[in-house]
Tab-separated table of C-alpha atoms in Angstrom:
chain	number	residue	atom	x	y	z
A	1	MET	CA	-25.831	3.782	-51.381
A	2	LYS	CA	-27.625	1.221	-48.856
A	3	GLU	CA	-31.274	3.222	-49.720
A	4	ILE	CA	-30.435	2.706	-53.351
A	5	ILE	CA	-29.990	-0.726	-53.349
A	6	PHE	CA	-32.802	-1.353	-50.796
A	7	PHE	CA	-35.208	0.390	-53.045
A	8	GLU	CA	-33.770	-1.556	-56.243
A	9	LEU	CA	-34.178	-4.865	-54.737
A	10	LYS	CA	-37.380	-3.713	-54.080
A	11	LYS	CA	-37.889	-3.163	-58.030
A	12	LEU	CA	-36.554	-6.695	-58.712
A	13	VAL	CA	-38.002	-8.690	-56.051
A	14	ASN	CA	-41.041	-8.346	-53.481
A	15	ILE	CA	-42.851	-10.735	-50.872
A	16	GLN	CA	-45.181	-11.995	-52.754
A	17	LYS	CA	-42.843	-12.959	-55.883
A	18	ILE	CA	-40.445	-14.567	-53.343
A	19	ILE	CA	-43.039	-16.810	-52.115
A	20	VAL	CA	-43.778	-17.839	-55.009
A	21	LEU	CA	-39.831	-18.246	-56.564
A	22	SER	CA	-39.265	-20.159	-53.351
A	23	MET	CA	-42.076	-22.776	-53.531
A	24	VAL	CA	-40.936	-23.163	-57.449
A	25	LEU	CA	-37.575	-23.241	-56.217
A	26	PHE	CA	-38.197	-26.124	-53.465
A	27	LEU	CA	-40.649	-28.022	-55.946
A	28	LEU	CA	-37.564	-28.309	-58.592
A	29	CYS	CA	-35.117	-29.257	-55.969
A	30	VAL	CA	-37.651	-32.405	-54.893
A	31	GLY	CA	-38.386	-33.170	-58.261
A	32	SER	CA	-34.044	-32.961	-59.310
A	33	PHE	CA	-34.110	-34.983	-56.504
A	34	ALA	CA	-36.622	-37.732	-57.235
A	35	ILE	CA	-35.144	-38.178	-60.764
A	36	ILE	CA	-31.559	-38.479	-59.524
A	37	CYS	CA	-32.777	-41.170	-57.521
A	38	THR	CA	-34.258	-43.115	-60.085
A	39	MET	CA	-31.795	-42.615	-62.684
A	40	GLY	CA	-29.054	-44.587	-60.907
A	41	ASP	CA	-28.364	-47.575	-58.572
A	42	TRP	CA	-28.116	-45.536	-55.712
A	43	LYS	CA	-29.102	-48.063	-53.245
A	44	GLY	CA	-26.759	-50.723	-54.198
A	45	ALA	CA	-23.682	-47.938	-54.923
A	46	GLY	CA	-24.015	-46.891	-51.005
A	47	GLU	CA	-23.826	-50.740	-50.138
A	48	MET	CA	-20.932	-50.807	-52.363
A	49	LEU	CA	-19.151	-47.644	-51.219
A	50	THR	CA	-19.723	-48.204	-47.400
A	51	HIS	CA	-18.339	-51.774	-47.367
A	52	TYR	CA	-14.457	-50.405	-47.820
A	53	ARG	CA	-13.125	-47.348	-46.200
A	54	GLY	CA	-9.289	-45.864	-47.052
A	55	SER	CA	-7.182	-46.232	-49.599
A	56	VAL	CA	-7.423	-49.093	-52.474
A	57	GLU	CA	-3.820	-50.025	-52.588
A	58	ASN	CA	-2.845	-52.910	-50.069
A	59	ASN	CA	-5.908	-52.553	-48.474
A	60	PRO	CA	-6.323	-55.334	-46.174
A	61	GLN	CA	-10.617	-55.578	-46.761
A	62	ILE	CA	-10.028	-55.303	-50.644
A	63	GLU	CA	-6.733	-58.156	-50.841
A	64	ALA	CA	-9.074	-60.116	-48.391
A	65	ASP	CA	-12.336	-59.912	-50.722
A	66	VAL	CA	-10.394	-60.504	-53.681
A	67	ALA	CA	-10.180	-64.298	-52.643
A	68	SER	CA	-14.286	-64.256	-51.549
A	69	ASP	CA	-16.744	-66.517	-52.567
A	70	ASP	CA	-19.328	-63.829	-53.118
A	71	ALA	CA	-18.834	-63.149	-56.647
A	72	ARG	CA	-20.693	-59.688	-56.446
A	73	ILE	CA	-18.110	-58.663	-53.850
A	74	SER	CA	-14.632	-60.371	-55.367
A	75	GLU	CA	-15.428	-58.818	-58.710
A	76	TYR	CA	-16.081	-55.700	-57.116
A	77	ALA	CA	-12.923	-55.763	-55.143
A	78	ASN	CA	-10.808	-56.460	-58.511
A	79	TRP	CA	-12.522	-53.517	-60.399
A	80	LEU	CA	-11.264	-51.562	-57.654
A	81	ARG	CA	-7.855	-52.410	-57.671
A	82	ARG	CA	-7.835	-52.155	-61.567
A	83	CYS	CA	-9.505	-48.680	-61.519
A	84	ASP	CA	-6.323	-47.378	-59.598
A	85	GLU	CA	-3.905	-49.059	-62.255
A	86	VAL	CA	-5.356	-47.856	-64.869
A	87	ARG	CA	-5.992	-44.540	-63.939
A	88	LYS	CA	-2.314	-44.164	-62.799
A	89	ALA	CA	-0.923	-45.801	-65.935
A	90	ASN	CA	-3.263	-43.965	-68.459
A	91	LEU	CA	-2.365	-40.517	-66.559
A	92	ALA	CA	1.387	-41.690	-66.549
A	93	GLU	CA	1.256	-41.606	-70.438
A	94	ILE	CA	-0.364	-37.963	-70.509
A	95	GLY	CA	2.268	-36.600	-67.775
A	96	PHE	CA	0.182	-36.795	-64.867
A	97	GLU	CA	0.816	-38.571	-61.701
A	98	ALA	CA	-2.365	-39.961	-59.935
A	99	GLU	CA	-2.548	-40.513	-56.464
A	100	THR	CA	-4.008	-43.914	-55.361
A	101	LEU	CA	-7.939	-43.781	-55.262
A	102	VAL	CA	-9.200	-43.572	-51.978
A	103	ILE	CA	-12.880	-45.129	-50.695
A	104	GLY	CA	-15.603	-44.414	-49.107
A	105	ASN	CA	-19.598	-43.278	-49.140
A	106	THR	CA	-19.733	-40.869	-51.448
A	107	VAL	CA	-23.447	-41.028	-52.256
A	108	PHE	CA	-23.979	-37.727	-50.231
A	109	TYR	CA	-21.758	-35.796	-52.758
A	110	GLY	CA	-22.548	-37.491	-55.988
A	111	PHE	CA	-26.052	-36.758	-55.552
A	112	MET	CA	-24.653	-33.207	-55.040
A	113	GLU	CA	-22.611	-33.339	-58.154
A	114	GLU	CA	-24.880	-34.635	-60.014
A	115	PHE	CA	-26.882	-32.083	-59.168
A	116	ILE	CA	-24.984	-29.056	-60.174
A	117	ALA	CA	-23.821	-30.795	-63.202
A	118	ASN	CA	-27.170	-31.493	-65.162
A	119	TYR	CA	-30.253	-29.183	-63.282
A	120	LEU	CA	-28.609	-26.167	-61.781
A	121	PRO	CA	-27.470	-24.631	-64.828
A	122	PHE	CA	-31.229	-24.734	-66.206
A	123	ILE	CA	-32.530	-23.359	-63.138
A	124	LEU	CA	-30.771	-20.959	-62.361
A	125	GLY	CA	-30.142	-19.740	-66.050
A	126	PHE	CA	-33.958	-19.363	-66.198
A	127	VAL	CA	-34.558	-17.839	-62.697
A	128	ILE	CA	-31.397	-15.306	-63.805
A	129	ALA	CA	-32.645	-14.505	-66.812
A	130	LEU	CA	-36.285	-13.913	-65.854
A	131	LEU	CA	-35.098	-11.520	-62.109
A	132	ILE	CA	-32.035	-9.666	-63.805
A	133	ALA	CA	-33.402	-8.939	-67.642
A	134	PRO	CA	-35.450	-6.030	-65.789
A	135	VAL	CA	-32.528	-4.401	-64.253
A	136	PHE	CA	-31.679	-1.855	-66.899
A	137	ALA	CA	-34.111	-3.031	-69.380
A	138	SER	CA	-37.350	-2.336	-67.153
A	139	GLU	CA	-36.536	1.698	-67.659
A	140	TYR	CA	-36.456	2.118	-70.644
A	141	SER	CA	-39.796	0.816	-71.058
A	142	ASN	CA	-41.003	2.557	-68.650
A	143	LYS	CA	-39.846	5.828	-69.302
A	144	MET	CA	-37.697	6.497	-66.074
A	145	ASP	CA	-34.341	6.585	-67.548
A	146	GLY	CA	-33.943	9.797	-68.166
A	147	LEU	CA	-35.369	10.668	-65.002
A	148	LEU	CA	-33.182	8.152	-62.836
A	149	LEU	CA	-29.689	9.531	-64.490
A	150	SER	CA	-30.785	12.935	-63.860
A	151	SER	CA	-31.322	12.313	-60.677
A	152	LYS	CA	-29.637	13.894	-57.292
A	153	HIS	CA	-27.593	10.632	-56.411
A	154	GLY	CA	-26.077	10.745	-59.984
A	155	LYS	CA	-25.386	7.827	-62.802
A	156	ARG	CA	-22.910	6.022	-60.967
A	157	THR	CA	-24.284	5.360	-57.474
A	158	LEU	CA	-27.501	4.882	-59.204
A	159	ILE	CA	-26.246	2.032	-61.636
A	160	ILE	CA	-23.611	0.913	-59.402
A	161	GLY	CA	-26.338	0.164	-56.565
A	162	LYS	CA	-28.151	-1.796	-59.561
A	163	PHE	CA	-25.090	-3.797	-59.828
A	164	ILE	CA	-24.684	-4.897	-56.306
A	165	ALA	CA	-28.915	-5.689	-56.208
A	166	ALA	CA	-28.633	-7.631	-59.017
A	167	ALA	CA	-25.611	-9.509	-56.972
A	168	VAL	CA	-27.247	-10.031	-54.089
A	169	VAL	CA	-30.251	-11.975	-55.815
A	170	ILE	CA	-28.443	-14.075	-57.637
A	171	LEU	CA	-26.206	-15.034	-54.152
A	172	ALA	CA	-29.367	-15.156	-52.023
A	173	VAL	CA	-31.531	-17.988	-55.287
A	174	TYR	CA	-27.631	-19.756	-55.650
A	175	CYS	CA	-27.517	-20.405	-52.365
A	176	PHE	CA	-31.375	-21.299	-51.718
A	177	VAL	CA	-31.250	-23.789	-54.507
A	178	VAL	CA	-28.403	-25.363	-53.425
A	179	GLY	CA	-29.116	-25.164	-49.400
A	180	VAL	CA	-32.684	-26.852	-50.173
A	181	PHE	CA	-31.044	-29.402	-52.418
A	182	GLY	CA	-28.420	-30.355	-49.765
A	183	VAL	CA	-30.550	-30.540	-47.172
A	184	ILE	CA	-32.463	-32.838	-48.791
A	185	SER	CA	-29.460	-35.028	-49.784
A	186	LEU	CA	-27.735	-34.715	-46.397
A	187	CYS	CA	-31.321	-36.057	-44.517
A	188	ALA	CA	-31.503	-39.064	-47.001
A	189	PHE	CA	-27.398	-40.032	-46.929
A	190	GLY	CA	-25.506	-38.126	-44.652
A	191	THR	CA	-22.640	-36.865	-44.499
A	192	GLY	CA	-20.542	-39.782	-45.894
A	193	ASP	CA	-16.931	-40.055	-46.267
A	194	GLY	CA	-15.386	-36.631	-47.213
A	195	ASN	CA	-11.604	-37.802	-47.383
A	196	ALA	CA	-12.575	-39.945	-50.667
A	197	SER	CA	-11.188	-39.632	-53.781
A	198	PHE	CA	-13.775	-37.591	-56.039
A	199	VAL	CA	-13.239	-40.345	-58.585
A	200	PHE	CA	-15.967	-41.797	-56.220
A	201	THR	CA	-18.781	-39.256	-56.851
A	202	ALA	CA	-21.683	-42.441	-56.289
A	203	ASP	CA	-21.704	-44.482	-58.844
A	204	TYR	CA	-20.346	-43.755	-61.728
A	205	VAL	CA	-16.688	-43.155	-61.304
A	206	TYR	CA	-16.037	-42.985	-65.086
A	207	ASN	CA	-17.135	-39.155	-65.176
A	208	TYR	CA	-13.875	-38.576	-63.817
A	209	PHE	CA	-12.400	-41.660	-64.365
A	210	SER	CA	-9.389	-39.683	-66.701
A	211	SER	CA	-8.995	-36.565	-64.888
A	212	PRO	CA	-5.518	-35.293	-63.839
A	213	PHE	CA	-6.690	-34.065	-60.517
A	214	ASN	CA	-6.560	-35.398	-57.094
A	215	PHE	CA	-9.058	-34.161	-55.497
A	216	ARG	CA	-10.489	-35.197	-52.338
A	217	VAL	CA	-14.520	-35.248	-52.264
A	218	TRP	CA	-14.737	-32.074	-49.482
A	219	GLN	CA	-12.643	-30.532	-52.002
A	220	TYR	CA	-13.962	-30.734	-55.153
A	221	MET	CA	-17.590	-29.472	-53.023
A	222	ILE	CA	-15.167	-26.779	-52.675
A	223	VAL	CA	-14.011	-26.202	-56.433
A	224	LEU	CA	-18.297	-27.236	-57.427
A	225	PHE	CA	-19.404	-24.359	-55.248
A	226	VAL	CA	-16.820	-22.069	-56.071
A	227	CYS	CA	-17.383	-22.797	-59.717
A	228	SER	CA	-20.981	-22.611	-60.394
A	229	LEU	CA	-21.469	-19.689	-58.634
A	230	LEU	CA	-18.943	-17.886	-60.899
A	231	GLY	CA	-20.514	-19.410	-63.240
A	232	CYS	CA	-24.226	-17.479	-61.876
A	233	ILE	CA	-22.253	-14.310	-61.250
A	234	GLY	CA	-20.800	-14.252	-64.990
A	235	PHE	CA	-23.994	-15.101	-66.455
A	236	GLY	CA	-25.435	-12.356	-64.297
A	237	GLY	CA	-23.137	-9.568	-65.342
A	238	PHE	CA	-24.034	-10.865	-69.415
A	239	VAL	CA	-27.843	-10.607	-68.717
A	240	LEU	CA	-26.710	-7.489	-67.028
A	241	LEU	CA	-25.019	-6.268	-70.299
A	242	VAL	CA	-28.055	-7.402	-72.812
A	243	SER	CA	-30.797	-5.496	-70.337
A	244	SER	CA	-28.365	-2.667	-70.908
A	245	LYS	CA	-29.443	-3.015	-74.527
A	246	CYS	CA	-32.756	-4.164	-75.129
A	247	ARG	CA	-35.854	-1.739	-74.753
A	248	SER	CA	-37.618	-4.112	-72.823
A	249	ALA	CA	-37.144	-7.310	-70.321
A	250	LEU	CA	-38.469	-9.998	-72.113
A	251	PRO	CA	-36.619	-9.786	-75.654
A	252	ALA	CA	-32.897	-9.742	-73.183
A	253	SER	CA	-34.566	-12.669	-71.434
A	254	MET	CA	-34.904	-14.390	-74.336
A	255	ILE	CA	-31.608	-13.490	-75.658
A	256	SER	CA	-30.230	-14.616	-72.298
A	257	LEU	CA	-31.617	-17.930	-72.068
A	258	ALA	CA	-30.650	-18.680	-75.536
A	259	VAL	CA	-26.614	-18.416	-74.579
A	260	ILE	CA	-27.156	-20.639	-71.446
A	261	TYR	CA	-29.807	-22.979	-73.252
A	262	ILE	CA	-28.171	-23.527	-76.545
A	263	PRO	CA	-24.866	-24.600	-75.785
A	264	ILE	CA	-25.556	-26.666	-72.644
A	265	LEU	CA	-27.358	-28.955	-75.425
A	266	ALA	CA	-25.295	-28.740	-78.290
A	267	PHE	CA	-22.904	-30.227	-75.830
A	268	LYS	CA	-25.331	-32.740	-75.089
A	269	SER	CA	-26.465	-33.487	-78.337
A	270	LEU	CA	-22.554	-33.828	-79.864
A	271	GLY	CA	-22.456	-37.273	-77.766
A	272	GLN	CA	-18.341	-36.599	-77.373
A	273	ASN	CA	-16.142	-34.449	-74.623
A	274	GLU	CA	-13.169	-33.939	-77.176
A	275	GLY	CA	-12.636	-31.464	-80.019
A	276	VAL	CA	-12.414	-28.069	-81.226
A	277	VAL	CA	-16.053	-27.655	-80.478
A	278	PRO	CA	-16.964	-29.392	-77.305
A	279	ASN	CA	-13.774	-27.148	-76.136
A	280	ILE	CA	-15.579	-23.582	-77.442
A	281	LEU	CA	-19.034	-24.993	-75.678
A	282	ARG	CA	-16.841	-25.261	-72.468
A	283	LEU	CA	-16.168	-20.948	-72.638
A	284	PHE	CA	-19.666	-20.453	-72.263
A	285	PRO	CA	-21.904	-20.261	-68.794
A	286	GLY	CA	-23.714	-23.036	-68.818
A	287	ALA	CA	-20.159	-24.662	-68.342
A	288	ILE	CA	-18.665	-23.035	-65.703
A	289	MET	CA	-22.318	-23.431	-63.885
A	290	GLY	CA	-22.234	-26.927	-64.480
A	291	VAL	CA	-18.477	-27.659	-63.497
A	292	ARG	CA	-18.187	-30.889	-64.501
A	293	THR	CA	-16.855	-31.156	-68.224
A	294	LEU	CA	-14.169	-28.366	-67.399
A	295	PHE	CA	-12.946	-31.368	-64.405
A	296	SER	CA	-13.714	-34.524	-66.275
A	297	ASN	CA	-10.649	-35.160	-68.165
A	298	TYR	CA	-7.342	-33.553	-69.428
A	299	PHE	CA	-7.864	-31.242	-72.270
A	300	PRO	CA	-5.149	-29.687	-73.793
A	301	VAL	CA	-5.216	-25.985	-75.802
A	302	GLN	CA	-2.532	-25.424	-77.298
A	303	ILE	CA	-1.550	-21.468	-77.684
A	304	GLY	CA	1.303	-20.500	-79.621
A	305	ASN	CA	4.320	-22.799	-77.826
A	306	MET	CA	2.442	-23.408	-74.587
A	307	THR	CA	-0.178	-25.457	-73.693
A	308	PHE	CA	-2.993	-24.962	-71.129
A	309	SER	CA	-5.441	-27.108	-69.877
A	310	ILE	CA	-9.064	-26.106	-70.920
A	311	THR	CA	-10.225	-26.010	-67.179
A	312	PHE	CA	-7.689	-22.492	-67.327
A	313	VAL	CA	-8.480	-21.485	-70.568
A	314	SER	CA	-12.309	-21.425	-69.845
A	315	ILE	CA	-12.453	-20.533	-66.367
A	316	THR	CA	-9.891	-17.457	-67.141
A	317	LEU	CA	-11.489	-16.218	-70.359
A	318	PHE	CA	-14.919	-16.488	-68.456
A	319	CYS	CA	-13.718	-14.244	-65.578
A	320	ILE	CA	-12.528	-11.974	-68.295
A	321	SER	CA	-15.298	-11.473	-70.156
A	322	SER	CA	-17.785	-11.391	-67.116
A	323	VAL	CA	-15.628	-8.135	-65.989
A	324	PHE	CA	-16.287	-7.025	-69.814
A	325	PHE	CA	-19.798	-7.558	-69.955
A	326	SER	CA	-20.347	-5.461	-66.584
A	327	ILE	CA	-17.915	-2.770	-67.710
A	328	PHE	CA	-19.956	-2.640	-71.107
A	329	ALA	CA	-23.343	-2.893	-69.085
A	330	TYR	CA	-22.340	0.164	-67.233
A	331	ARG	CA	-21.241	1.853	-69.658
A	332	GLY	CA	-24.239	1.120	-71.718
A	333	PHE	CA	-26.793	2.359	-69.413
A	334	GLN	CA	-25.334	5.257	-68.355
A	335	LYS	CA	-24.276	6.888	-71.837
A	336	HIS	CA	-27.487	5.774	-74.044
A	337	GLN	CA	-29.094	8.172	-75.516
A	338	VAL	CA	-33.003	9.408	-74.023
A	339	GLN	CA	-35.530	8.554	-75.628
A	340	ASN	CA	-38.641	10.960	-75.491
C-alpha cells in the first residue's frame, strides 16, 4: 500500500509543481493579508481592544472610562456595555443564555477568521479542484484505466491508495496555506488574548453579535480550523466523484469549481443571512470551508415537530454527503466499463 500511495502522490504532484504551487500560495497569502489590512481600521481596533482586558460587566476600567473627558474613550466604554446588554437581551428572546462578553486583544484571531471566511474557500477550492480532478479522469484520458484495474494490486487496494494520496495532498495544502497566513499574522500582531469572547474578532463585532454560541477565541479557532479542513476534505470527495465520471481532468475541474464558487458568490450577492435560499447555500462546501456563515447567527430549521440549528443540519448533511460522494467515486471507477 505504501508504494501505491507514493506512486499516486508522484502522479498528482512533483518537485517542480510543488515549488511553483508553494510560491503561488505564499503570494496569495501575502496578498490576502495586505487586502485585509487595507479593508479595516485594524490599528485603531488593536488600540481599543488592548485598552481593556477581562469581563465587560463590572469592569473597573470600563466604569471609570464611561465618565472620561475623552469622548472617544467614553463612547467606546459605553458601546462595550451596550453590546453586552443588547446581546443578552436579544438571545434571551429566542431562548439562549449569553455569557458576559470578555474583551481583549483579538486582532490576530480576527485576521485568521477573516481569511478563512472570505479567502480560503477561493484559494483552496481552486487548488483542490486543480490537483484532485486528475485522480481518476487522467486514467481514462491516458487509456490506463483498464491496465490499472487489472493489475496485481487489485481494484480495491489501488483505489484506496488514490483516496489516501488525495487526502494527503489536501491536508498538506491546507496546512501550508493556513500555516503561512498564520505565521504572517502572528509576526504582525502577536498571539493576543485567546480568552476573549469570539464576538470580538477584531473590529467587526456585528459578525457574531447575534450568535447563540459562547466561544472564547481559542475555542473558536479550533472550530474554524476543524470545520474548514472538514470542508476541504469533503469537497475533495466531491471532486473525486466528478473525476470518476469525467473522461478528462479539465471538465472535472470546471464542474468542481462551479460547485464551490457559484454558491459562495450567490450568497454574497443576496446580501442577507436569513431565509430559505441562504440556508440552502449553507449546505454547499464553500460555506463549510468559510465557517462564518454557519455560526454568525441562530438559523432554526423546522423538520417535522423538531427544530434544529442550520449549523447542525449543514455540518451533518455535509459529512453524510461527503461519505456518499467517496463511496460513489470508489464504485464509479471500480465498476466502469473500460473503453477501447
